[in-house]
Amino acid sequence: MSNHSRKDIEDRFTEACELHSRAEFIAAEKIYIRLLEQVPATGMLHYNIGLLYYQTEDFKKALVHYATARDLAPQDSDLLFNYALCQKKLGQLRDAALSFRELIQISPNDPDTLYNLGNCYKELKEHKKAVKSYRLVLDLEPNHLPAIKNLAYLFHILDDRENALDYYNRVLHFDPDNSQAIHMISALTGAHINSTPSEYIKDIFNSYSENFDEALLDGLKYAVPEKLRSLFDALDYPVKSFSRCIDLGCGTGLAGNEFGELCKHITGIDLSEKMIEKAVEKGIYDVIQVAEITKFLKGKRDEYDLAVAADVLTYLGDLDPVFAALTGATKKQALFCCSTENSDQPHFHLCTTGRFAHSQDYVLKTAARYGWKAVNMTTTTLRKEESDWVEGTLYFLNKI
Ligand SMILES: C[S@@+](CC[C@H](N)C(=O)[O-])C[C@H]1O[C@@H](n2cnc3c(N)ncnc32)[C@H](O)[C@@H]1O
């Protein structure tokens, strides 16, 4: 290569880097790719192209270029870190964990690497290995809040109440309003609370919304909406279609999807705006709104002839206010289809999972106080919790 063409290549590379740093990705990519034809075996070029594709979320292409750059510079820790992150983004969790471990051999005391290794193990459900990685992070950076939060969560999952409480309290030390820590401390200490704080619901479901359908349907084998619909179809119920339905705590629309075709008009409400965004994308509801169930229902009169609450009463605890509001908002003869987790205690209780469980007796008596009578109730499994099935009841209640 002549000096002139080398200079020309360097200038073009500098120009591409400048465009790249200004997030002018398309223009930068064009120059990088042309340069690649002239100087294919250049690690820095492949690294930058990998970075550009990573930033534009084309993780497959990013990985190809990071891999080539890696072959050219196997000991480059920045490169290996990005390569591992990219593997993780692509769901290649085992490969990512391997890459992060390789990186630990090169730079043993890097909290970011240990934290990301912990994240891989956490997603792989290798809880004990995740705990070990996060603890190493805290040895290096004792105030690393994300690691502290994840340790609280993991000890909770591992049924290690003492450590879970310790880490939830540490979370509160740094973030006194952290709704998850506050709620989980209540759950683990058997506090008597009547409902789940709205802030906690919003935080949790806003963060679940992206992968909610896959996580619930595939991961947790959640089938409440489907089961409610097939039970309804099998039910000897005189009404088979409805004029106005309300899906309470509609989430991403799984229950609306099952019941929508039976209804001329269907409304979905939920506290989590991110869950609502997902439901909007599916186009199931005629009206959809971010709202709290009891507050929303209080503002309605004789409006609905069908109400659905799939896996939602588990977040409400005391059902009295819900039935009071629902009774005012529904027409005579309305049908209410809902699910609860079963409690072996007389009324309802907050489980260590942070969700409420209700006894069948409590649900039926509370419903009856407001004039609702069971046309059917079926005990079944609702979803998985780690390796166990969560038992619950599906109710069809008629307003008489
Ligand atoms: C487990 S998800 C179930 C979603 C949907 N019903 C389904 O079957 O897929 C529970 C939903 O209830 C919502 N939720 C819980 N408590 C609520 C409340 N008090 N008001 C409104 N939405 C609530 C949550 O935000 C979440 O989207």
Coordinates of C-alpha atoms and ligand atoms in Angstrom, one line a residue:
M1 CA 0.0 0.0 0.0
S2 CA 1.3 3.4 -1.0
N3 CA 1.8 6.1 1.7
H4 CA -0.9 8.1 -0.1
S5 CA -3.5 5.4 0.2
R6 CA -2.5 4.6 3.8
K7 CA -3.1 8.3 4.6
D8 CA -6.3 8.2 2.7
I9 CA -7.5 5.2 4.7
E10 CA -6.5 6.8 8.0
D11 CA -8.5 10.0 7.0
R12 CA -11.5 8.0 6.0
F13 CA -11.3 6.0 9.3
T14 CA -11.1 9.3 11.3
E15 CA -14.1 10.7 9.4
A16 CA -16.1 7.5 10.1
C17 CA -15.2 7.6 13.8
E18 CA -16.3 11.2 14.0
L19 CA -19.7 10.4 12.4
H20 CA -20.0 7.4 14.7
S21 CA -19.3 9.5 17.8
R22 CA -22.1 11.9 16.7
A23 CA -24.4 8.9 16.4
E24 CA -24.6 9.3 12.6
F25 CA -24.7 5.6 12.3
I26 CA -25.7 5.1 8.7
A27 CA -23.1 7.4 7.3
A28 CA -20.4 5.9 9.6
E29 CA -21.4 2.3 8.6
K30 CA -21.0 3.1 4.9
I31 CA -17.4 4.3 5.3
Y32 CA -16.5 1.5 7.7
I33 CA -17.8 -1.2 5.3
R34 CA -15.9 0.4 2.4
L35 CA -12.7 0.5 4.4
L36 CA -13.2 -3.2 5.3
E37 CA -13.0 -4.0 1.6
Q38 CA -9.6 -2.3 1.5
V39 CA -8.1 -3.4 4.9
P40 CA -10.1 -6.5 5.9
A41 CA -7.9 -7.7 8.7
T42 CA -8.0 -4.6 10.9
G43 CA -9.0 -5.3 14.5
M44 CA -9.9 -1.7 15.3
L45 CA -12.2 -1.5 12.3
H46 CA -14.1 -4.7 13.2
Y47 CA -14.3 -3.5 16.8
N48 CA -15.9 -0.1 15.8
I49 CA -18.3 -1.8 13.4
G50 CA -19.2 -4.3 16.1
L51 CA -19.8 -1.3 18.5
L52 CA -21.9 0.5 15.9
Y53 CA -24.2 -2.6 15.3
Y54 CA -24.4 -3.1 19.1
Q55 CA -25.5 0.5 19.5
T56 CA -28.1 0.1 16.8
E57 CA -29.2 -3.1 18.4
D58 CA -28.3 -5.4 15.5
F59 CA -26.6 -7.8 17.9
K60 CA -26.1 -10.7 15.4
K61 CA -24.0 -8.5 13.1
A62 CA -22.2 -7.0 16.1
L63 CA -21.2 -10.4 17.3
V64 CA -19.7 -11.4 13.9
H65 CA -17.5 -8.3 13.9
Y66 CA -16.5 -8.6 17.6
A67 CA -15.6 -12.2 17.0
T68 CA -13.3 -11.2 14.1
A69 CA -11.7 -8.4 16.2
R70 CA -11.3 -10.9 19.0
D71 CA -9.4 -13.4 16.8
L72 CA -7.1 -10.5 15.9
A73 CA -6.6 -9.3 19.5
P74 CA -7.5 -12.1 22.0
Q75 CA -6.1 -10.3 25.1
D76 CA -8.0 -7.1 24.6
S77 CA -10.2 -6.8 27.7
D78 CA -12.5 -4.1 26.4
L79 CA -13.2 -6.1 23.3
L80 CA -13.9 -9.3 25.2
F81 CA -16.2 -7.4 27.6
N82 CA -18.3 -6.1 24.6
Y83 CA -18.2 -9.5 23.0
A84 CA -19.6 -11.1 26.1
L85 CA -22.3 -8.4 26.5
C86 CA -23.3 -9.0 22.9
Q87 CA -23.6 -12.8 23.6
K88 CA -25.8 -12.0 26.5
K89 CA -28.0 -9.7 24.5
L90 CA -28.4 -12.6 22.0
G91 CA -29.5 -14.9 24.9
Q92 CA -26.3 -17.0 24.6
L93 CA -26.0 -17.0 28.4
R94 CA -23.7 -19.9 28.8
D95 CA -21.3 -18.6 26.2
A96 CA -21.5 -15.1 27.7
A97 CA -20.7 -16.5 31.2
L98 CA -17.7 -18.3 29.7
S99 CA -16.5 -15.1 28.0
F100 CA -16.9 -13.1 31.3
R101 CA -14.9 -15.9 33.1
E102 CA -12.2 -15.7 30.5
L103 CA -12.1 -11.9 31.1
I104 CA -11.7 -12.4 34.8
Q105 CA -8.5 -14.3 34.0
I106 CA -7.2 -11.2 32.3
S107 CA -8.6 -8.6 34.7
P108 CA -9.6 -10.4 38.0
N109 CA -10.8 -7.4 40.0
D110 CA -13.2 -5.7 37.6
P111 CA -16.6 -5.2 39.3
D112 CA -18.4 -4.7 36.0
T113 CA -17.2 -8.1 34.7
L114 CA -18.2 -9.9 38.0
Y115 CA -21.5 -8.1 38.0
N116 CA -22.3 -9.1 34.5
L117 CA -21.2 -12.7 35.2
G118 CA -23.6 -12.6 38.1
N119 CA -26.4 -11.4 35.8
C120 CA -25.7 -14.3 33.4
Y121 CA -26.0 -16.9 36.3
K122 CA -29.1 -15.1 37.6
E123 CA -30.8 -15.5 34.3
L124 CA -29.6 -19.1 34.0
K125 CA -31.2 -19.7 37.4
E126 CA -27.8 -20.8 38.8
H127 CA -28.6 -18.8 41.9
K128 CA -25.7 -19.9 44.1
K129 CA -23.1 -19.0 41.4
A130 CA -24.9 -15.7 41.0
V131 CA -24.7 -15.0 44.7
K132 CA -21.0 -15.8 44.6
S133 CA -20.3 -13.3 41.8
Y134 CA -22.4 -10.5 43.3
R135 CA -20.6 -11.0 46.7
L136 CA -17.3 -10.6 44.9
V137 CA -18.6 -7.3 43.4
L138 CA -19.4 -6.1 46.9
D139 CA -15.9 -7.1 48.1
L140 CA -14.6 -4.6 45.6
E141 CA -17.4 -2.0 45.7
P142 CA -19.4 -2.4 49.0
N143 CA -22.0 0.2 47.9
H144 CA -22.8 -1.4 44.5
L145 CA -26.6 -1.0 44.7
P146 CA -27.6 -3.2 41.7
A147 CA -25.6 -6.1 43.2
I148 CA -27.2 -5.5 46.6
K149 CA -30.7 -5.6 45.0
N150 CA -29.9 -8.8 43.2
L151 CA -28.5 -10.5 46.3
A152 CA -31.7 -9.6 48.2
Y153 CA -33.8 -11.1 45.3
L154 CA -31.6 -14.2 45.1
F155 CA -31.6 -15.0 48.9
H156 CA -35.3 -14.5 48.8
I157 CA -35.6 -17.1 46.0
L158 CA -33.2 -19.4 47.9
D159 CA -35.5 -19.2 50.9
D160 CA -32.7 -17.7 53.0
R161 CA -34.9 -15.3 54.9
E162 CA -32.2 -13.9 57.1
N163 CA -29.9 -12.9 54.3
A164 CA -32.8 -11.7 52.1
L165 CA -34.0 -9.4 54.9
D166 CA -30.4 -8.2 55.5
Y167 CA -30.0 -7.2 51.8
Y168 CA -33.4 -5.7 51.4
N169 CA -32.6 -3.5 54.5
R170 CA -29.3 -2.6 52.8
V171 CA -31.3 -1.6 49.7
L172 CA -33.4 0.7 51.9
H173 CA -30.2 2.2 53.4
F174 CA -29.3 3.6 49.9
D175 CA -32.8 3.9 48.5
P176 CA -35.3 4.5 51.4
D177 CA -38.3 4.6 49.1
N178 CA -37.5 1.4 47.2
S179 CA -41.0 -0.1 46.8
Q180 CA -39.8 -3.6 46.2
A181 CA -37.6 -3.8 49.3
I182 CA -40.4 -2.3 51.5
H183 CA -43.0 -4.7 50.2
M184 CA -40.7 -7.8 50.4
I185 CA -39.7 -6.9 54.0
S186 CA -43.5 -6.9 54.8
A187 CA -43.9 -10.3 53.0
L188 CA -40.9 -11.9 54.8
T189 CA -41.8 -10.6 58.3
G190 CA -45.5 -11.6 58.0
A191 CA -46.7 -8.0 58.3
H192 CA -50.5 -7.5 58.2
I193 CA -51.1 -5.4 55.2
N194 CA -54.3 -5.2 53.2
S195 CA -53.1 -4.5 49.7
T196 CA -50.0 -4.2 47.6
P197 CA -48.7 -0.6 47.3
S198 CA -49.4 0.8 43.9
E199 CA -45.8 1.9 43.5
Y200 CA -44.6 -1.7 43.9
I201 CA -47.1 -2.9 41.3
K202 CA -46.0 -0.3 38.8
D203 CA -42.3 -0.9 39.4
I204 CA -42.6 -4.6 39.1
F205 CA -44.9 -4.8 36.1
N206 CA -43.2 -1.9 34.2
S207 CA -40.0 -3.9 34.4
Y208 CA -41.6 -7.3 33.5
S209 CA -43.6 -5.9 30.6
E210 CA -41.0 -6.4 27.9
N211 CA -40.7 -10.2 28.3
F212 CA -44.0 -10.7 30.2
D213 CA -45.8 -13.0 27.7
E214 CA -42.8 -15.3 27.1
A215 CA -41.8 -15.3 30.8
L216 CA -45.3 -16.2 32.0
L217 CA -46.6 -18.4 29.3
D218 CA -43.3 -20.4 28.6
G219 CA -41.3 -19.9 31.8
L220 CA -44.0 -20.1 34.4
K221 CA -46.6 -22.1 32.4
Y222 CA -49.2 -19.5 33.2
A223 CA -52.6 -20.5 31.8
V224 CA -55.2 -18.7 33.9
P225 CA -56.8 -16.7 31.0
E226 CA -56.9 -19.8 28.8
K227 CA -58.4 -21.9 31.6
L228 CA -60.9 -19.3 32.5
R229 CA -62.1 -19.2 28.9
S230 CA -62.3 -23.0 28.5
L231 CA -64.2 -23.3 31.8
F232 CA -66.6 -20.6 30.6
D233 CA -67.1 -22.4 27.3
A234 CA -67.9 -25.6 29.2
L235 CA -70.2 -23.8 31.7
D236 CA -73.9 -24.3 31.4
Y237 CA -74.3 -20.5 31.5
P238 CA -77.3 -19.0 29.7
V239 CA -75.5 -15.9 28.4
K240 CA -72.7 -16.5 25.9
S241 CA -72.0 -13.0 24.7
F242 CA -71.7 -9.7 26.5
S243 CA -72.2 -6.0 25.6
R244 CA -69.6 -4.4 27.8
C245 CA -66.6 -6.1 29.4
I246 CA -64.0 -4.8 31.8
D247 CA -60.6 -6.6 32.1
L248 CA -59.3 -5.6 35.5
G249 CA -55.5 -5.6 35.6
C250 CA -55.4 -6.4 31.9
G251 CA -51.6 -6.5 31.7
T252 CA -50.5 -7.2 28.2
G253 CA -54.0 -8.4 27.2
L254 CA -53.8 -12.2 27.7
A255 CA -57.2 -12.4 29.3
G256 CA -58.7 -9.8 26.9
N257 CA -57.5 -12.0 24.1
E258 CA -59.5 -14.9 25.4
F259 CA -62.7 -13.0 26.3
G260 CA -62.7 -10.2 23.7
E261 CA -64.5 -12.1 21.0
L262 CA -67.4 -12.7 23.4
C263 CA -67.9 -9.0 23.9
K264 CA -69.2 -6.1 21.8
H265 CA -67.0 -3.7 23.7
I266 CA -64.1 -4.4 25.9
T267 CA -62.2 -2.1 28.3
G268 CA -58.8 -2.9 29.7
I269 CA -57.3 -1.1 32.7
D270 CA -54.0 -1.5 34.5
L271 CA -51.7 0.3 36.9
S272 CA -48.6 -0.3 34.8
E273 CA -48.2 2.0 31.8
K274 CA -45.7 -0.3 30.2
M275 CA -48.0 -3.3 30.4
I276 CA -50.7 -1.1 28.8
E277 CA -48.3 -0.1 26.0
K278 CA -47.9 -3.8 25.2
A279 CA -51.6 -4.4 25.3
V280 CA -52.2 -1.4 23.0
E281 CA -49.8 -2.9 20.4
K282 CA -52.1 -6.0 20.2
G283 CA -55.2 -3.9 19.5
I284 CA -57.5 -6.0 21.6
Y285 CA -59.3 -3.4 23.6
D286 CA -61.8 -0.8 22.5
V287 CA -60.9 1.4 25.5
I288 CA -57.6 1.0 27.4
Q289 CA -56.5 3.1 30.3
V290 CA -53.8 3.3 33.1
A291 CA -55.9 3.2 36.2
E292 CA -56.1 1.6 39.7
I293 CA -59.0 -1.0 39.8
T294 CA -61.0 0.1 42.8
K295 CA -60.6 3.8 42.0
F296 CA -61.7 3.3 38.4
L297 CA -64.7 1.1 39.2
K298 CA -65.9 3.6 41.8
G299 CA -66.5 6.1 39.0
K300 CA -68.8 3.8 37.0
R301 CA -72.5 2.9 37.4
D302 CA -74.3 -0.2 36.1
E303 CA -71.9 -0.3 33.1
Y304 CA -70.5 -3.8 32.6
D305 CA -72.1 -7.2 32.2
L306 CA -68.8 -9.1 32.3
A307 CA -65.7 -8.4 34.5
V308 CA -62.5 -10.4 34.3
A309 CA -59.6 -10.4 36.8
A310 CA -57.0 -13.0 35.8
D311 CA -54.1 -13.3 38.4
V312 CA -54.9 -9.9 39.7
L313 CA -56.7 -10.4 43.1
T314 CA -53.4 -11.8 44.2
Y315 CA -52.2 -8.2 44.4
L316 CA -55.2 -6.8 46.1
G317 CA -55.5 -8.7 49.5
D318 CA -58.6 -7.3 51.1
L319 CA -61.4 -7.9 48.5
D320 CA -64.0 -5.9 50.3
P321 CA -63.3 -2.6 48.5
V322 CA -63.0 -4.3 45.2
F323 CA -66.4 -6.1 45.5
A324 CA -68.0 -2.9 46.8
A325 CA -66.7 -0.9 43.7
L326 CA -67.4 -3.8 41.2
T327 CA -71.0 -4.2 42.4
G328 CA -71.7 -0.5 41.7
A329 CA -70.0 -0.6 38.3
T330 CA -71.8 -3.7 37.0
K331 CA -75.3 -4.5 35.7
K332 CA -77.7 -6.9 37.3
Q333 CA -76.9 -10.5 36.3
A334 CA -73.3 -9.5 35.5
L335 CA -70.6 -12.3 35.5
F336 CA -67.3 -11.9 37.2
C337 CA -64.5 -14.4 36.2
C338 CA -61.4 -14.2 38.4
S339 CA -58.6 -16.3 40.0
T340 CA -57.0 -16.3 43.4
E341 CA -54.1 -18.2 44.9
N342 CA -55.4 -20.6 47.7
S343 CA -54.8 -19.8 51.3
D344 CA -55.0 -22.3 54.2
Q345 CA -55.7 -19.4 56.6
P346 CA -59.2 -18.2 57.4
H347 CA -59.2 -15.0 55.3
F348 CA -56.3 -13.9 53.2
H349 CA -52.6 -13.5 53.8
L350 CA -49.5 -12.0 52.3
C351 CA -47.3 -14.9 51.1
T352 CA -43.5 -14.7 51.2
T353 CA -43.6 -14.3 47.4
G354 CA -45.1 -10.8 48.0
R355 CA -48.5 -11.9 46.5
F356 CA -51.7 -12.5 48.5
A357 CA -53.5 -15.8 48.9
H358 CA -57.2 -16.1 49.7
S359 CA -59.3 -18.9 51.3
Q360 CA -62.2 -20.0 49.2
D361 CA -64.5 -19.4 52.1
Y362 CA -63.3 -15.7 52.4
V363 CA -63.8 -15.1 48.6
L364 CA -67.3 -16.6 48.6
K365 CA -68.4 -14.8 51.8
T366 CA -67.1 -11.4 50.6
A367 CA -68.7 -11.9 47.2
A368 CA -72.0 -12.9 48.9
R369 CA -72.0 -9.8 51.1
Y370 CA -72.3 -7.8 47.9
G371 CA -74.8 -10.1 46.2
W372 CA -72.5 -12.3 44.1
K373 CA -73.1 -16.1 44.0
A374 CA -70.7 -18.7 42.6
V375 CA -72.0 -20.4 39.5
N376 CA -68.7 -22.4 39.3
M377 CA -65.5 -22.6 41.2
T378 CA -62.6 -24.8 40.1
T379 CA -59.4 -25.6 42.0
T380 CA -56.5 -25.8 39.7
T381 CA -52.8 -25.0 39.2
L382 CA -52.2 -21.4 38.1
R383 CA -48.5 -21.2 37.3
K384 CA -45.1 -22.4 38.4
E385 CA -43.1 -20.8 41.2
E386 CA -39.5 -22.1 40.8
S387 CA -40.1 -25.9 40.5
D388 CA -43.5 -26.0 42.4
W389 CA -47.0 -25.4 41.1
V390 CA -49.0 -22.6 42.6
E391 CA -52.5 -23.8 43.5
G392 CA -55.5 -21.6 43.1
T393 CA -59.2 -21.3 42.4
L394 CA -61.0 -20.0 39.3
Y395 CA -64.4 -18.4 40.1
F396 CA -67.4 -17.5 38.0
L397 CA -69.6 -15.3 40.2
N398 CA -73.0 -14.0 39.2
K399 CA -74.5 -10.8 40.5
I400 CA -78.0 -11.6 41.7
Ligands
LIG1 C1 -49.9 -11.1 36.8 S1 -50.5 -9.8 35.9 C2 -51.9 -10.5 35.0 C3 -52.2 -9.7 33.8 C4 -53.4 -10.2 33.0 N1 -54.6 -10.2 33.7 C5 -53.1 -11.6 32.5 O1 -53.8 -12.5 32.9 O2 -52.1 -11.8 31.8 C6 -51.2 -8.7 37.1 C7 -51.6 -7.4 36.5 O3 -52.4 -6.7 37.4 C8 -52.0 -5.3 37.5 N2 -52.5 -4.8 38.8 C9 -52.2 -5.3 40.0 N3 -52.9 -4.6 40.9 C10 -53.6 -3.6 40.3 C11 -54.5 -2.6 40.7 N4 -54.7 -2.4 42.0 N5 -55.0 -1.8 39.8 C12 -54.7 -2.0 38.5 N6 -53.9 -2.9 38.0 C13 -53.3 -3.8 38.9 C14 -50.5 -5.4 37.3 O4 -50.0 -4.1 36.9 C15 -50.4 -6.5 36.3 O5 -50.3 -6.0 35.0

